[in-house]
Amino acid sequence: MAGLSPMMVQYMETKKQYSDCILFYRLGDFYEMFFDDALTASKELEITLTGKECGLEERAPMCGVPYHAVDSYLSRLVQKGYKVAIAEQMEDPKLAKGLVKREVIRVVTPGTITSAQALDETKNNYLMGIVYLGDKMGISVADITTGDFLVTEVSSERSLFDEINKFSPAEIICNDAFSVSGISLDEIRNRYHFAMSCLDARFFQDEGCRKLLLEHFKVGSLEGLGLADYDCGVVAAGAVLQYLYETQKSTLDHLTTIIPYSTGNYMVLDSSTRRNLELLETMREKQKRGSLLWVLDKTRTAMGARLLRTWIEQPLIHREEILERQKAIEELNFNYISREELGEYLNPVYDLERLIGRISYKSANPRDLLAFRNSIAMVPYIRNLLNEFTCENLQKLKEDLDTLEDLHDLITRAIVEEPPITVREGGMIKDGFHEEADRLRNAKTEGKTWLAELEAKERDKTGIKSLKVKFNKVFGYYFEVTNSFKDLVPDYFIRKQTLTNAERYTTDELKNLEDVILGAEDKLFSLEYELFCQVRDKIGAEVVRIQRTARAIAEIDTYVSLSTVATRNNYVKPSINEKGNIQIRGGRHPVVEKMMRGDLFVANDTCLDNSRNRISIITGPNMAGKSTYMRQTALIVLMAQIGSFVPADQANIGICDRIFTRVGASDDLASGQSTFMVEMTEVANILRNATRNSLLILDEIGRGTSTFDGLSIAWAVVEHISNTRLLGAKTLFATHYHELTELEGIMSGVNNYCIAVKEQGDDIVFLRKIVKGGADKSYGIQVAKLAGVPESVISRAKELVEELSDADLTAKAREIAGISANVTSHKPVPKPDDVELSQLTLFDTVREDDIIEEIKGMELGNMTPIDALNTLYRLQTKLKNRWSANADQ
């Protein structure tokens, strides 16, 4: 570093310590970057690249951003995956002797950014730590903006990716052993597009991690944290905490709890299922609109939105927990007025979790404190409303709500109603809060009176009518005289500045007055800042109370949202069983029915169990609604297991440990995999990881290869799933291989269903109704006609279809199944022309023909009101009994 200027030597020493970061180096009102950092930042931020004399032969490349706008530039760099170290001036340049002391006060990374404008308030911003220790992997995730901190352990690569998909972290840190475990870090980066780095071995020392966790959470043993059985998880959590300490350089007081969890406590959803079911965003546009979250999210707070997202990503598998959530939603449904009042009180509540995060970080400004005060002002009203409810969950939430009246009173007494954004320029503290502040404020106010009196006196004395006392930060207070009165300026006026149209002067009297006023102002600004910090620290000291209240509000908001959706959309409370029975009557797709305009959604039934109805082979033409039907079944099951009501007339849902989907086809060009390879990889994952308690959604397996290969694979997959010794999972299997319908009656638990279609000459009408039986035609040519394929092509296709009849293929399939060519193995398809749409149902044992006939024969005119009510109750009871009997089968 020979030849460098002293300031650049200081810069280079700091840069050496943070060589993997872009260094924002504070110089006056700017954060400057030099050398390679300047080249990178100027390109990424599209700002001007200049140069600076640094003692070398060539000027050092330099660029900079103003300190007051640093957040926006910082966010852009971090979103591109860079780490940024912020070096701040640690002393007042006016008071510094020699070089101003500078230190890095924080390192900002994708997983540790706290800027509100860089984050989606409805999503957590997780940092994930992964430690690989041979037979196990420890996983820990933390969101420093909300204080969430979780830890678990997994034993397989598949389980690891399930957790990555669940949390979608912004950044991953790992140990060196993970990088050589056979799992490609580059593949993870390319697939998920987030920052990933391996840390030094010192972050993953067993004893160091254990000691750090005990010190941070102030406990004597790991048992006190619930981590006694998480040896690998302790290392992951310790590494994450150490990383946060070293990058944030703060006490992290808002990380008050660490929650160990077992991956077996929630339904497992892999990346394909999340994508295919469009849980959080649509597959094509990647938009919230059109997803399940879009339908269910009527939350009023950012905290509630994040919690609802978590519930959707982690459905429950324990019946009692599901039922407790149902009770809360049901009670809110019955208390409509109170629910709407709760919503009104939730509306003004800001993001308390992230507000207390900023308060703990000491980055909250006065307006943040007012937002905090206005939010907690709603808590007493919310708590009072909860007295009207009796269910256990809502009562527990009421007890968790702390009204925080002491903090509300503190902020009300201390902070003015319209404070400035900055904290260094005064104007924050109310009159009467602090005696010394009031005295200095009065001196400042009186000073303005003194200035006005001096201005009037000099104007009369000199005869300069335009004379005015003005102020700026460079020259302080001065007299300004326009050029037309310049000749009247007396000798004791001392010139300070010449302008085009005026001159600026001072006098000894004005200078003395300036010293008094500015001295009082500087002292007041400094005192107000100290008082503000004291108020902020008092609030920060109550972080545990505030976080408990914030989490209770988030859960209340989530219940109110799910209740609102249930009543608006006519959802029903599903029964929950552990026998594996899935019985849905009149089920609807929650998203599609909301997206439809003008048309009514055609509801359908679903009947699956672990014995006679394990596999449903669904046939029918494209566009008829097979995929929609299968997805709706999966979504109804998932909604039931988050505790939500479901879009159906009636539902009895058996708890599923996993939902797997293989829907649609696309090439994975990035990894060089064809459509068929992607399909087979997903099928392999399903067959290896599903259990008998899983729900499988398989759409057109085998279509990406030749007809014979595809049919053979599809056939073998059905055989494997139907074999209870190998798998025996509940499955909806859509296919265009009509030969698979021969399996009904041959393999146990396999049943044929199809989409009802009405033929009108050469045209078809999709009835969107699932009926028993297999389709004998694909109607591909009719669908092509509907899609607008030219008539000449349609005509030629009709000629070719007769020549390319698949009779031989079907015969071979029947021969494999051991069926005589003269025997029909599956039930005939009902003729939609002869059957009313409203009468098509999968539940033949729950037909209401006798009830309908009874209603038709009633003489309503001769019934008294009490007779009518009794009759209605009797009929309702009869229907419920039939439904229950069928559900238990």
XYZ file of N, CA and C in Angstrom, residues 449-675:
681
model
N -37.780 35.702 18.299
C -38.324 37.018 18.654
C -37.201 38.055 18.677
N -36.042 37.666 19.249
C -34.902 38.579 19.287
C -34.456 38.946 17.869
N -34.449 37.959 16.975
C -34.050 38.222 15.588
C -35.019 39.186 14.906
N -36.303 39.003 15.167
C -37.309 39.883 14.568
C -37.139 41.318 15.082
N -36.826 41.436 16.372
C -36.628 42.770 16.942
C -35.379 43.439 16.361
N -34.291 42.651 16.211
C -33.062 43.188 15.637
C -33.287 43.624 14.191
N -34.019 42.816 13.436
C -34.318 43.159 12.040
C -35.070 44.482 11.957
N -36.108 44.664 12.809
C -36.905 45.900 12.797
C -36.043 47.100 13.191
N -35.143 46.891 14.195
C -34.297 47.997 14.672
C -33.339 48.456 13.569
N -32.674 47.523 12.900
C -31.710 47.876 11.854
C -32.411 48.458 10.630
N -33.609 47.995 10.354
C -34.348 48.540 9.222
C -34.657 50.024 9.462
N -35.100 50.340 10.699
C -35.405 51.737 11.024
C -34.135 52.587 11.067
N -33.073 51.987 11.593
C -31.821 52.722 11.772
C -31.151 53.050 10.452
N -31.207 52.122 9.496
C -30.503 52.324 8.221
C -31.410 52.872 7.131
N -32.704 52.709 7.292
C -33.629 53.145 6.251
C -33.728 52.169 5.092
N -33.163 50.947 5.273
C -33.221 49.929 4.206
C -34.514 49.139 4.384
N -35.507 49.443 3.566
C -36.826 48.821 3.737
C -36.832 47.324 3.421
N -35.931 46.869 2.502
C -35.925 45.446 2.108
C -35.036 44.595 2.992
N -34.441 45.160 4.024
C -33.512 44.411 4.871
C -34.239 43.277 5.599
N -33.669 42.067 5.524
C -34.250 40.891 6.177
C -33.153 40.035 6.808
N -33.499 39.395 7.921
C -32.602 38.414 8.543
C -32.940 37.034 7.976
N -31.927 36.380 7.421
C -32.137 35.034 6.853
C -31.097 34.074 7.418
N -31.271 32.803 7.048
C -30.390 31.758 7.604
C -30.148 30.660 6.572
N -28.923 30.158 6.511
C -28.648 28.870 5.848
C -27.536 28.163 6.604
N -27.344 26.883 6.282
C -26.416 26.068 7.066
C -24.955 26.448 6.848
N -24.672 27.107 5.727
C -23.282 27.475 5.425
C -22.866 28.748 6.158
N -23.707 29.803 6.055
C -23.334 31.122 6.594
C -24.014 31.452 7.916
N -24.936 30.623 8.360
C -25.665 30.927 9.589
C -26.668 32.042 9.350
N -26.810 32.957 10.354
C -27.742 34.091 10.223
C -27.018 35.261 9.562
N -27.746 36.025 8.728
C -27.151 37.175 8.021
C -28.264 38.146 7.639
N -27.848 39.413 7.387
C -28.754 40.416 6.809
C -28.633 40.342 5.294
N -29.744 40.337 4.598
C -29.708 40.371 3.134
C -30.252 41.719 2.666
N -29.468 42.411 1.796
C -29.830 43.738 1.283
C -29.808 43.673 -0.237
N -30.898 44.071 -0.857
C -30.940 44.070 -2.319
C -30.046 45.172 -2.848
N -29.606 45.040 -4.102
C -28.647 45.991 -4.688
C -29.182 47.423 -4.738
N -30.485 47.574 -4.830
C -31.057 48.927 -4.920
C -30.845 49.730 -3.635
N -30.593 49.048 -2.491
C -30.362 49.741 -1.216
C -28.905 49.611 -0.746
N -28.016 49.148 -1.630
C -26.633 48.876 -1.251
C -25.922 50.127 -0.740
N -26.292 51.289 -1.273
C -25.623 52.534 -0.878
C -25.953 52.931 0.547
N -27.029 52.395 1.125
C -27.442 52.768 2.476
C -26.813 51.881 3.550
N -26.027 50.909 3.152
C -25.436 49.978 4.112
C -24.421 50.712 4.990
N -24.535 50.654 6.346
C -23.616 51.369 7.234
C -22.258 50.673 7.329
N -21.296 51.367 7.933
C -19.929 50.853 8.000
C -19.791 49.618 8.889
N -20.620 49.485 9.927
C -20.444 48.348 10.845
C -21.037 47.033 10.299
N -21.653 47.085 9.103
C -22.099 45.855 8.423
C -20.886 45.185 7.781
N -20.679 43.911 8.075
C -19.536 43.152 7.540
C -20.046 42.231 6.420
N -19.469 42.414 5.193
C -19.940 41.625 4.051
C -19.547 40.156 4.228
N -20.531 39.234 3.958
C -20.282 37.774 4.023
C -20.336 37.109 2.651
N -21.233 37.650 1.750
C -21.402 36.993 0.448
C -22.036 37.976 -0.519
N -21.611 37.888 -1.774
C -22.191 38.721 -2.829
C -22.999 37.837 -3.766
N -24.263 38.236 -4.003
C -25.129 37.530 -4.939
C -25.380 38.411 -6.157
N -26.074 37.907 -7.145
C -26.359 38.679 -8.352
C -27.215 39.903 -8.056
N -28.230 39.736 -7.205
C -29.182 40.815 -6.956
C -29.112 41.367 -5.542
N -28.184 40.830 -4.723
C -28.169 41.260 -3.327
C -26.799 41.032 -2.708
N -26.618 41.601 -1.498
C -25.423 41.382 -0.695
C -25.861 40.829 0.665
N -24.995 40.024 1.270
C -25.283 39.452 2.579
C -24.236 39.944 3.575
N -24.746 40.364 4.777
C -23.878 40.977 5.783
C -24.153 40.371 7.147
N -23.223 40.646 8.047
C -23.440 40.331 9.452
C -22.968 41.505 10.290
N -23.306 41.470 11.585
C -22.838 42.485 12.538
C -22.428 41.764 13.809
N -21.713 42.497 14.698
C -21.303 41.872 15.955
C -22.514 41.444 16.771
N -23.563 42.272 16.765
C -24.761 41.945 17.537
C -25.447 40.705 16.974
N -25.538 40.627 15.646
C -26.171 39.465 15.013
C -25.353 38.190 15.278
N -23.992 38.374 15.288
C -23.142 37.209 15.519
C -23.315 36.678 16.942
N -23.402 37.567 17.915
C -23.617 37.130 19.296
C -24.964 36.437 19.455
N -25.988 37.007 18.806
C -27.331 36.406 18.868
C -27.327 35.019 18.234
N -26.584 34.878 17.121
C -26.488 33.583 16.424
C -25.882 32.518 17.332
N -24.837 32.900 18.072
C -24.187 31.930 18.966
C -25.156 31.422 20.028
N -25.972 32.351 20.573
C -26.931 31.959 21.606
C -27.997 31.032 21.028
N -28.564 31.412 19.886
C -29.676 30.637 19.294
C -29.196 29.274 18.817
N -28.102 29.268 18.023
C -27.636 27.998 17.473
C -27.092 27.078 18.558
N -26.523 27.663 19.596
C -26.067 26.841 20.704
C -27.224 26.126 21.360
N -28.327 26.849 21.565
C -29.518 26.238 22.157
C -30.104 25.196 21.222
N -30.082 25.486 19.923
C -30.665 24.547 18.947
C -29.863 23.267 18.873
N -28.540 23.410 18.833
C -27.689 22.214 18.776
C -27.873 21.351 20.018
N -27.905 22.003 21.170
C -28.111 21.264 22.410
C -29.473 20.578 22.424
N -30.508 21.293 21.896
C -31.848 20.719 21.866
C -31.899 19.500 20.949
N -31.288 19.613 19.763
C -31.284 18.482 18.829
C -30.600 17.269 19.454
N -29.454 17.546 20.124
C -28.716 16.450 20.750
C -29.523 15.814 21.877
N -30.177 16.657 22.696
C -30.972 16.141 23.806
C -32.189 15.372 23.309
N -32.853 15.899 22.280
C -34.022 15.194 21.737
C -33.632 13.821 21.204
N -32.474 13.737 20.570
C -32.020 12.440 20.063
C -31.796 11.459 21.215
N -31.175 11.955 22.302
C -30.951 11.098 23.470
C -32.278 10.629 24.065
N -33.225 11.546 24.182
C -34.533 11.193 24.751
C -35.256 10.179 23.865
N -35.176 10.395 22.558
C -35.811 9.459 21.619
C -35.203 8.069 21.767
N -33.882 7.987 21.847
C -33.211 6.688 21.988
C -33.628 6.005 23.282
N -33.794 6.797 24.367
C -34.240 6.221 25.629
C -35.640 5.617 25.503
N -36.535 6.350 24.825
C -37.898 5.837 24.618
C -37.855 4.565 23.784
N -37.057 4.606 22.711
C -36.946 3.436 21.824
C -36.389 2.229 22.568
N -35.390 2.461 23.427
C -34.786 1.356 24.175
C -35.757 0.779 25.207
N -36.584 1.644 25.815
C -37.583 1.144 26.770
C -38.579 0.223 26.072
N -38.963 0.586 24.867
C -39.875 -0.268 24.097
C -39.170 -1.570 23.725
N -37.914 -1.458 23.277
C -37.154 -2.645 22.893
C -36.968 -3.622 24.038
N -36.930 -3.115 25.256
C -36.756 -3.987 26.417
C -37.971 -4.875 26.667
N -39.101 -4.528 26.054
C -40.335 -5.313 26.226
C -40.602 -6.209 25.011
N -39.537 -6.627 24.340
C -39.674 -7.359 23.083
C -40.474 -8.653 23.245
N -40.309 -9.353 24.374
C -41.015 -10.625 24.561
C -42.524 -10.390 24.611
N -42.964 -9.386 25.377
C -44.399 -9.067 25.459
C -44.950 -8.681 24.095
N -44.176 -7.878 23.388
C -44.649 -7.378 22.092
C -44.751 -8.509 21.077
N -43.744 -9.393 21.034
C -43.774 -10.502 20.072
C -44.923 -11.457 20.363
N -45.186 -11.721 21.644
C -46.300 -12.606 21.987
C -47.628 -12.001 21.515
N -47.784 -10.707 21.707
C -49.000 -10.024 21.250
C -49.090 -10.026 19.729
N -47.968 -9.775 19.071
C -47.956 -9.742 17.604
C -48.355 -11.090 17.021
N -47.854 -12.166 17.602
C -48.180 -13.505 17.089
C -49.644 -13.850 17.330
N -50.177 -13.398 18.461
C -51.603 -13.624 18.726
C -52.462 -12.868 17.717
N -52.095 -11.630 17.415
C -52.843 -10.843 16.429
C -52.773 -11.511 15.060
N -51.595 -12.025 14.708
C -51.444 -12.699 13.410
C -52.379 -13.904 13.310
N -52.467 -14.693 14.380
C -53.321 -15.883 14.346
C -54.802 -15.502 14.311
N -55.182 -14.478 15.078
C -56.567 -14.000 15.037
C -56.911 -13.536 13.628
N -56.007 -12.804 13.021
C -56.224 -12.300 11.662
C -56.399 -13.451 10.677
N -55.608 -14.509 10.850
C -55.694 -15.669 9.949
C -57.038 -16.375 10.116
N -57.490 -16.548 11.350
C -58.802 -17.163 11.577
C -59.920 -16.316 10.966
N -59.845 -14.999 11.148
C -60.874 -14.109 10.590
C -60.890 -14.212 9.067
N -59.702 -14.292 8.454
C -59.614 -14.420 6.998
C -60.267 -15.710 6.515
N -59.923 -16.841 7.142
C -60.478 -18.130 6.717
C -61.984 -18.189 6.966
N -62.453 -17.564 8.034
C -63.889 -17.515 8.309
C -64.610 -16.675 7.261
N -64.024 -15.539 6.918
C -64.620 -14.653 5.908
C -64.753 -15.369 4.574
N -63.694 -16.055 4.174
C -63.714 -16.796 2.900
C -64.764 -17.902 2.944
N -64.861 -18.593 4.076
C -65.809 -19.708 4.199
C -67.249 -19.233 4.025
N -67.601 -18.130 4.661
C -68.996 -17.662 4.581
C -69.288 -17.038 3.214
N -68.353 -16.311 2.672
C -68.572 -15.664 1.362
C -68.714 -16.682 0.240
N -67.952 -17.771 0.336
C -67.900 -18.745 -0.757
C -68.711 -20.009 -0.494
N -69.473 -19.996 0.587
C -70.347 -21.130 0.894
C -69.556 -22.423 1.087
N -68.473 -22.340 1.892
C -67.693 -23.521 2.229
C -68.350 -24.246 3.408
N -68.019 -25.514 3.572
C -68.559 -26.306 4.684
C -67.417 -26.820 5.555
N -67.746 -27.130 6.799
C -66.755 -27.714 7.711
C -66.621 -29.199 7.403
N -65.438 -29.661 7.021
C -65.269 -31.084 6.721
C -65.106 -31.898 8.004
N -65.607 -33.131 7.968
C -65.269 -34.082 9.026
C -63.845 -34.560 8.776
N -63.125 -34.851 9.853
C -61.740 -35.311 9.726
C -61.636 -36.704 10.326
N -61.143 -37.659 9.535
C -61.007 -39.025 10.049
C -59.578 -39.517 9.870
N -59.231 -40.547 10.597
C -57.900 -41.143 10.510
C -57.956 -42.542 9.905
N -59.079 -42.849 9.231
C -59.257 -44.166 8.601
C -58.815 -44.182 7.147
N -58.473 -43.010 6.599
C -58.045 -42.953 5.205
C -59.169 -42.762 4.221
N -60.395 -42.470 4.703
C -61.528 -42.270 3.791
C -61.610 -40.818 3.336
N -61.715 -40.616 2.038
C -61.933 -39.270 1.483
C -63.258 -39.294 0.741
N -64.265 -38.677 1.319
C -65.599 -38.643 0.728
C -65.993 -37.178 0.538
N -66.072 -36.744 -0.691
C -66.411 -35.344 -0.995
C -67.664 -35.335 -1.859
N -68.668 -34.650 -1.409
C -69.899 -34.543 -2.191
C -70.053 -33.095 -2.665
N -70.199 -32.939 -3.967
C -70.371 -31.597 -4.524
C -69.129 -30.739 -4.355
N -67.945 -31.328 -4.566
C -66.705 -30.582 -4.416
C -66.482 -29.604 -5.568
N -65.851 -28.468 -5.253
C -65.588 -27.450 -6.266
C -64.119 -27.027 -6.173
N -63.564 -26.604 -7.288
C -62.188 -26.097 -7.289
C -62.214 -24.677 -6.728
N -61.517 -24.405 -5.605
C -61.650 -23.109 -4.948
C -61.205 -21.932 -5.809
N -60.222 -22.149 -6.668
C -59.712 -21.054 -7.494
C -60.537 -20.896 -8.763
N -60.783 -22.017 -9.450
C -61.489 -21.946 -10.744
C -62.878 -21.347 -10.570
N -63.579 -21.706 -9.495
C -64.926 -21.166 -9.318
C -64.902 -19.655 -9.077
N -63.795 -19.135 -8.513
C -63.685 -17.693 -8.315
C -63.280 -16.973 -9.586
N -62.597 -17.672 -10.480
C -62.129 -17.058 -11.725
C -63.205 -17.045 -12.802
N -64.219 -17.911 -12.655
C -65.259 -18.014 -13.680
C -66.161 -16.790 -13.643
N -66.508 -16.315 -14.797
C -67.397 -15.169 -14.920
C -68.638 -15.580 -15.698
N -69.760 -15.542 -15.043
C -71.010 -15.827 -15.754
C -71.422 -17.280 -15.698
N -70.466 -18.217 -15.783
C -70.802 -19.640 -15.771
C -70.790 -20.181 -14.347
N -71.623 -21.187 -14.111
C -71.625 -21.870 -12.822
C -70.628 -23.016 -12.855
N -69.881 -23.179 -11.774
C -68.936 -24.278 -11.699
C -69.704 -25.577 -11.455
N -69.373 -26.626 -12.218
C -70.035 -27.923 -12.063
C -69.337 -28.697 -10.956
N -70.059 -28.931 -9.872
C -69.488 -29.639 -8.720
C -69.396 -31.137 -9.001
N -68.424 -31.783 -8.354
C -68.230 -33.224 -8.540
C -67.947 -33.919 -7.220
N -68.230 -35.216 -7.203
C -68.006 -36.031 -6.013
C -66.662 -36.747 -6.118
N -66.125 -37.113 -4.970
C -64.901 -37.915 -4.911
C -65.072 -38.979 -3.835
N -64.653 -40.206 -4.177
C -64.770 -41.310 -3.221
C -63.480 -42.126 -3.265
N -62.646 -41.961 -2.228
C -61.392 -42.703 -2.127
C -61.270 -43.280 -0.719
N -60.680 -44.478 -0.622
C -60.406 -45.048 0.698
C -59.236 -46.015 0.572
N -58.964 -46.742 1.621
C -57.813 -47.649 1.620
C -58.176 -49.076 1.217
N -59.404 -49.297 0.748
C -59.783 -50.669 0.405
C -60.334 -50.734 -1.019
N -61.655 -50.625 -1.171
C -62.271 -50.845 -2.487
C -62.129 -49.667 -3.436
N -61.745 -48.504 -2.930
C -61.697 -47.305 -3.782
C -60.351 -46.600 -3.654
N -59.294 -47.392 -3.836
C -57.963 -46.800 -3.702
C -57.561 -46.001 -4.935
N -57.846 -46.541 -6.112
C -57.370 -45.910 -7.349
C -58.556 -45.609 -8.258
N -58.636 -44.375 -8.705
C -59.663 -43.979 -9.677
C -58.978 -43.718 -11.010
N -59.290 -44.568 -12.009
C -58.795 -44.351 -13.371
C -59.786 -43.417 -14.065
N -59.321 -42.238 -14.456
C -60.218 -41.222 -15.020
C -59.891 -41.026 -16.489
N -60.874 -41.265 -17.339
C -60.690 -41.090 -18.774
C -61.628 -40.002 -19.281
N -61.384 -39.572 -20.486
C -62.201 -38.515 -21.076
C -61.333 -37.617 -21.939
N -61.947 -36.811 -22.794
C -61.186 -35.969 -23.720
C -60.444 -34.845 -23.020
N -59.459 -34.288 -23.723
C -58.802 -33.087 -23.236
C -59.821 -31.952 -23.148
N -59.569 -31.021 -22.254
C -60.438 -29.858 -22.036
C -61.725 -30.218 -21.299
N -61.926 -31.490 -21.000
C -63.188 -31.885 -20.356
C -63.191 -31.567 -18.865
N -61.993 -31.443 -18.241
C -61.936 -31.080 -16.832
C -61.296 -32.108 -15.926
N -60.538 -33.070 -16.487
C -59.914 -34.101 -15.649
C -58.911 -33.488 -14.671
N -58.022 -32.640 -15.202
C -56.983 -32.042 -14.354
C -57.588 -31.145 -13.286
N -58.603 -30.385 -13.656
C -59.267 -29.518 -12.685
C -59.874 -30.351 -11.562
N -60.515 -31.456 -11.937
C -61.147 -32.330 -10.941
C -60.107 -32.906 -9.978
N -58.986 -33.368 -10.515
C -57.972 -33.980 -9.644
C -57.331 -32.934 -8.739
N -57.033 -31.780 -9.304
C -56.446 -30.717 -8.485
C -57.407 -30.278 -7.384
N -58.692 -30.198 -7.735
C -59.652 -29.728 -6.721
C -59.705 -30.708 -5.552
N -59.607 -32.002 -5.844
C -59.599 -32.991 -4.760
C -58.398 -32.778 -3.848
N -57.212 -32.586 -4.465
C -56.009 -32.366 -3.675
C -56.120 -31.083 -2.854
N -56.661 -30.030 -3.447
C -56.779 -28.753 -2.746
C -57.775 -28.843 -1.589
N -58.860 -29.566 -1.793
C -59.849 -29.723 -0.714
C -59.221 -30.471 0.462
N -58.454 -31.510 0.160
C -57.769 -32.248 1.230
C -56.783 -31.332 1.956
N -56.005 -30.576 1.193
C -55.020 -29.678 1.798
C -55.709 -28.606 2.643
N -56.785 -28.012 2.110
C -57.510 -26.983 2.860
C -58.059 -27.551 4.168
N -58.583 -28.780 4.092
C -59.121 -29.400 5.304
C -58.032 -29.576 6.356
N -56.809 -29.872 5.910
C -55.733 -30.140 6.865
C -55.033 -28.880 7.363
N -55.343 -27.721 6.795
C -54.868 -26.487 7.432
C -55.922 -25.973 8.411
N -57.060 -26.704 8.483
C -58.122 -26.319 9.395
C -59.208 -25.496 8.748
N -59.069 -25.224 7.447
C -60.042 -24.392 6.740
C -61.312 -25.168 6.416
N -62.387 -24.428 6.208
C -63.578 -25.009 5.600
C -63.279 -25.220 4.114
N -64.111 -26.048 3.442
C -63.773 -26.453 2.071
C -64.941 -26.218 1.120
N -64.630 -26.040 -0.173
C -65.680 -25.814 -1.175
C -66.365 -27.118 -1.570
N -67.404 -27.484 -0.862
C -68.147 -28.719 -1.128
C -69.495 -28.633 -0.430
N -70.383 -29.554 -0.805
C -71.656 -29.654 -0.083
C -71.460 -30.417 1.223
N -70.643 -31.456 1.166
C -70.282 -32.232 2.352
C -68.909 -32.835 2.113
N -68.141 -33.027 3.186
C -66.811 -33.615 3.021
C -66.401 -34.342 4.288
N -65.815 -35.500 4.086
C -65.225 -36.272 5.170
C -63.818 -36.636 4.714
N -62.814 -36.021 5.325
C -61.449 -36.091 4.803
C -60.575 -36.949 5.713
N -59.979 -37.987 5.114
C -58.990 -38.787 5.815
C -57.642 -38.099 5.754
N -56.943 -38.021 6.878
C -55.678 -37.286 6.940
C -54.624 -37.951 6.057
N -53.971 -37.149 5.227
C -52.912 -37.620 4.324
C -51.566 -37.091 4.823
N -50.542 -37.948 4.780
C -49.223 -37.495 5.224
C -48.483 -36.738 4.137
N -48.840 -36.996 2.867
C -48.199 -36.315 1.742
C -49.200 -36.182 0.603
N -49.025 -35.171 -0.205
C -49.735 -35.091 -1.479
C -48.669 -35.006 -2.569
N -48.755 -35.919 -3.531
C -47.840 -35.900 -4.672
C -48.638 -35.604 -5.937
N -48.065 -34.817 -6.829
C -48.734 -34.552 -8.102
C -47.756 -34.746 -9.248
N -48.241 -35.312 -10.315
C -47.497 -35.376 -11.578
C -48.471 -34.876 -12.631
N -48.447 -33.589 -12.865
C -49.428 -32.947 -13.742
C -48.686 -32.121 -14.772
N -49.092 -32.226 -16.036
C -48.487 -31.400 -17.075
C -47.127 -31.930 -17.460
N -46.534 -31.312 -18.471
C -45.236 -31.742 -18.969
C -44.478 -30.541 -19.488
N -43.169 -30.518 -19.194
C -42.340 -29.434 -19.710
C -40.893 -29.885 -19.718
N -40.116 -29.409 -20.703
C -38.692 -29.714 -20.733
C -37.973 -28.918 -19.651
N -36.959 -29.520 -19.057
C -36.089 -28.804 -18.133
C -34.797 -28.520 -18.895
N -34.839 -27.455 -19.705
C -33.725 -27.175 -20.601
C -32.456 -26.831 -19.834
N -32.628 -26.181 -18.680
C -31.460 -25.740 -17.910
C -30.593 -26.921 -17.497
N -31.212 -28.045 -17.169
C -30.437 -29.213 -16.748
C -30.364 -30.267 -17.841
N -30.820 -29.928 -19.039
C -30.700 -30.832 -20.178
C -31.604 -32.036 -20.117
N -32.761 -31.911 -19.458
C -33.675 -33.048 -19.334
C -34.886 -32.842 -20.240
N -35.269 -33.916 -20.927
C -36.430 -33.854 -21.816
C -37.719 -33.924 -21.014
N -38.830 -33.683 -21.702
C -40.144 -33.776 -21.074
C -40.335 -35.132 -20.409
